[in-house]
Amino acid sequence: SKTEVAEADQNAKNARKSQYKVKSSYSKANPIHRRLQFHEKKLLKKHDFIQYEEDLWHEPYCIKKYHLEDREDYRRYMRLVGLTRSLMTHLRHLPADSKIRIEITQQLVDKLFDMGLLHEKLGLSEVDKTGVEAYCKRRLPTLMVKLKMAPNCKFASDFIHHGHVRVGINQVRDPAMLVPRTLDDYITWMPGSKIKQHIDSFNAQKDDFDLAA
């Protein structure tokens, strides 16, 4: 009968199921996990078998290379990248000739280009290439190294903390500042800064008014 056939199919499915199926709330996401015993917790408290070191190399790499003083900065950039790619995924589900897709894509590309995260306005294909390092490269210490104002990001961060740097007409004391593309040429030393005086003396460009003072 149909009932017997349905029961046989169900029994066959149950037989094929893994013996490591979820049996308790301790399993959570991983079905093969069980509740650890006391001695196992003590042995494994410093180890994580879900995420391996080989998969987590990028965060310490960025922190060291760009001298991120706050580890949360990396996670903030990760969240921004995730939001951007989520929006990009939604846009790709729309028809290519959709007015909403064209308008929002143009706004997104213009915004990222003005922030300096994109080198060219080539559409969503270029947006897909933006990652955490794109944000790190727009930080003020990184741009100071690019402008030869400091030998590395650590010295640049120290100069910023000590109040030697301004962007436009405003003094900046936060190394995490993301400089937009329009302000690239306005990163200078603060007037009266000892570093600026030393550079002007070396280049024989010191003003007579400053000498008199």
Short mmCIF file of C-alpha atoms in Angstrom, two decimals, residues 27-210:
data_model
loop_
_atom_site.label_atom_id
_atom_site.label_comp_id
_atom_site.label_asym_id
_atom_site.label_seq_id
_atom_site.Cartn_x
_atom_site.Cartn_y
_atom_site.Cartn_z
CA SER A 27 25.96 21.29 19.00
CA LYS A 28 24.89 24.75 17.73
CA ALA A 29 26.09 25.35 14.16
CA ASN A 30 28.50 22.44 13.89
CA PRO A 31 26.65 19.10 13.93
CA ILE A 32 29.66 17.02 15.01
CA HIS A 33 30.29 19.04 18.17
CA ARG A 34 29.26 17.87 21.57
CA ARG A 35 29.62 19.48 24.96
CA LEU A 36 33.29 19.51 25.96
CA GLN A 37 34.27 17.92 29.24
CA PHE A 38 36.17 19.88 31.88
CA HIS A 39 39.65 18.63 30.98
CA GLU A 40 38.93 19.20 27.27
CA LYS A 41 37.96 22.81 27.93
CA LYS A 42 41.21 23.36 29.85
CA LEU A 43 43.27 21.88 27.02
CA LEU A 44 41.50 23.65 24.17
CA LYS A 45 40.70 27.05 25.67
CA LYS A 46 43.46 28.71 23.61
CA HIS A 47 42.61 26.97 20.34
CA ASP A 48 39.90 27.47 17.79
CA PHE A 49 39.38 24.62 15.36
CA ILE A 50 36.75 26.48 13.33
CA GLN A 51 38.98 29.34 12.14
CA TYR A 52 42.59 28.51 11.41
CA GLU A 53 45.55 30.88 11.42
CA GLU A 54 45.97 30.43 7.67
CA ASP A 55 42.56 32.06 7.19
CA LEU A 56 43.24 35.02 9.50
CA TRP A 57 46.48 36.38 8.03
CA HIS A 58 45.01 39.53 6.47
CA GLU A 59 44.01 41.33 9.67
CA PRO A 60 47.48 41.29 11.35
CA TYR A 61 49.03 42.07 7.96
CA CYS A 62 46.97 45.27 7.59
CA ILE A 63 47.41 46.23 11.23
CA LYS A 64 51.20 45.98 10.92
CA LYS A 65 51.58 47.48 7.44
CA TYR A 66 49.26 50.47 7.93
CA HIS A 67 49.81 50.81 11.70
CA LEU A 68 46.15 50.52 12.73
CA GLU A 69 46.22 51.62 16.36
CA ASP A 70 42.68 50.38 16.99
CA ARG A 71 41.89 46.82 15.93
CA GLU A 72 38.25 47.86 15.55
CA ASP A 73 39.23 50.00 12.55
CA TYR A 74 39.86 46.83 10.54
CA ARG A 75 36.45 45.46 11.48
CA ARG A 76 34.77 48.76 10.59
CA TYR A 77 36.36 48.66 7.16
CA MET A 78 35.23 45.04 6.79
CA ARG A 79 31.66 46.05 7.59
CA LEU A 80 31.81 48.88 5.05
CA VAL A 81 33.11 46.50 2.39
CA GLY A 82 30.34 44.04 3.26
CA LEU A 83 27.65 46.70 2.99
CA THR A 84 29.04 47.88 -0.36
CA ARG A 85 29.10 44.36 -1.80
CA SER A 86 25.64 43.62 -0.43
CA LEU A 87 24.29 46.68 -2.23
CA MET A 88 26.18 45.66 -5.36
CA THR A 89 24.60 42.18 -5.23
CA HIS A 90 21.11 43.68 -5.00
CA LEU A 91 21.86 45.94 -7.96
CA ARG A 92 23.00 43.01 -10.09
CA HIS A 93 19.66 41.27 -9.56
CA LEU A 94 17.92 44.19 -11.29
CA PRO A 95 17.61 44.32 -15.09
CA ALA A 96 20.54 45.96 -16.87
CA ASP A 97 18.30 48.67 -18.35
CA SER A 98 16.59 49.48 -15.04
CA LYS A 99 16.62 53.21 -14.29
CA ILE A 100 16.97 52.56 -10.56
CA ARG A 101 20.00 50.32 -11.14
CA ILE A 102 21.68 52.86 -13.41
CA GLU A 103 21.04 55.77 -11.04
CA ILE A 104 22.15 54.03 -7.84
CA THR A 105 25.19 52.50 -9.55
CA GLN A 106 26.27 55.94 -10.73
CA GLN A 107 25.81 57.39 -7.23
CA LEU A 108 27.78 54.53 -5.67
CA VAL A 109 30.65 54.79 -8.16
CA ASP A 110 30.82 58.59 -7.80
CA LYS A 111 30.86 58.33 -4.01
CA LEU A 112 33.64 55.73 -3.92
CA PHE A 113 35.65 57.65 -6.55
CA ASP A 114 35.38 60.90 -4.57
CA MET A 115 36.57 59.05 -1.46
CA GLY A 116 39.58 57.80 -3.41
CA LEU A 117 38.63 54.13 -3.15
CA LEU A 118 38.33 53.77 -6.94
CA HIS A 119 40.92 54.73 -9.54
CA GLU A 120 38.48 54.79 -12.45
CA LYS A 121 34.73 54.95 -12.90
CA LEU A 122 34.20 51.61 -14.62
CA GLY A 123 30.98 50.50 -12.96
CA LEU A 124 30.27 47.60 -10.61
CA SER A 125 33.24 45.59 -11.87
CA GLU A 126 35.55 48.19 -10.33
CA VAL A 127 33.50 48.42 -7.12
CA ASP A 128 33.93 44.67 -6.64
CA LYS A 129 37.71 45.17 -6.33
CA THR A 130 37.49 47.48 -3.32
CA GLY A 131 38.55 45.85 -0.07
CA VAL A 132 39.89 46.71 3.36
CA GLU A 133 43.23 47.83 1.96
CA ALA A 134 41.49 50.43 -0.20
CA TYR A 135 40.27 52.09 3.00
CA CYS A 136 43.66 51.71 4.68
CA LYS A 137 45.34 53.46 1.75
CA ARG A 138 43.08 56.50 2.26
CA ARG A 139 44.14 56.96 5.89
CA LEU A 140 46.08 60.11 6.63
CA PRO A 141 49.33 58.38 7.77
CA THR A 142 49.43 56.29 4.57
CA LEU A 143 49.04 59.38 2.40
CA MET A 144 51.78 61.15 4.39
CA VAL A 145 54.14 58.27 3.59
CA LYS A 146 53.11 58.54 -0.07
CA LEU A 147 53.87 62.27 -0.01
CA LYS A 148 57.32 61.61 1.56
CA MET A 149 56.32 63.46 4.73
CA ALA A 150 57.21 60.47 6.91
CA PRO A 151 59.31 57.30 6.48
CA ASN A 152 56.52 54.94 7.59
CA CYS A 153 53.01 54.93 9.01
CA LYS A 154 54.17 54.75 12.63
CA PHE A 155 56.16 58.00 12.40
CA ALA A 156 53.29 59.60 10.49
CA SER A 157 50.85 58.65 13.26
CA ASP A 158 53.18 60.15 15.87
CA PHE A 159 53.39 63.42 13.90
CA ILE A 160 49.59 63.53 13.73
CA HIS A 161 49.17 62.85 17.45
CA HIS A 162 51.65 65.65 18.25
CA GLY A 163 49.68 68.16 16.17
CA HIS A 164 52.17 68.74 13.35
CA VAL A 165 49.77 68.00 10.47
CA ARG A 166 46.79 69.78 8.99
CA VAL A 167 44.39 68.93 6.18
CA GLY A 168 43.22 72.09 4.46
CA ILE A 169 43.06 74.70 7.23
CA ASN A 170 42.16 72.29 10.04
CA GLN A 171 44.59 70.61 12.38
CA VAL A 172 44.13 66.83 12.53
CA ARG A 173 45.03 64.67 15.52
CA ASP A 174 43.25 61.47 14.50
CA PRO A 175 45.36 59.05 12.38
CA ALA A 176 42.20 57.15 11.40
CA MET A 177 40.96 60.04 9.28
CA LEU A 178 40.03 59.00 5.73
CA VAL A 179 41.13 61.74 3.35
CA PRO A 180 38.91 62.28 0.29
CA ARG A 181 40.45 62.66 -3.14
CA THR A 182 39.84 66.42 -3.28
CA LEU A 183 42.02 67.02 -0.20
CA ASP A 184 45.07 65.04 -1.34
CA ASP A 185 46.95 68.23 -2.25
CA TYR A 186 46.09 70.03 1.01
CA ILE A 187 47.99 67.81 3.46
CA THR A 188 50.67 70.07 4.91
CA TRP A 189 52.53 70.85 8.11
CA MET A 190 50.99 73.13 10.69
CA PRO A 191 52.31 76.73 10.76
CA GLY A 192 54.81 77.04 13.59
CA SER A 193 55.54 73.33 13.65
CA LYS A 194 59.13 72.46 14.58
CA ILE A 195 59.25 69.97 11.74
CA LYS A 196 58.15 72.61 9.24
CA GLN A 197 60.79 75.03 10.55
CA HIS A 198 63.46 72.36 10.24
CA ILE A 199 62.44 71.53 6.66
CA ASP A 200 62.36 75.21 5.67
CA SER A 201 65.81 75.77 7.20
CA PHE A 202 67.21 72.78 5.34
CA ASN A 203 65.74 73.97 2.04
CA ALA A 204 66.75 77.60 2.68
CA GLN A 205 63.12 78.65 2.43
CA LYS A 206 62.64 80.06 5.88
CA ASP A 207 60.73 83.34 5.94
CA ASP A 208 62.50 86.46 7.26
CA PHE A 209 59.51 87.14 9.50
CA ASP A 210 60.02 83.77 11.17
#
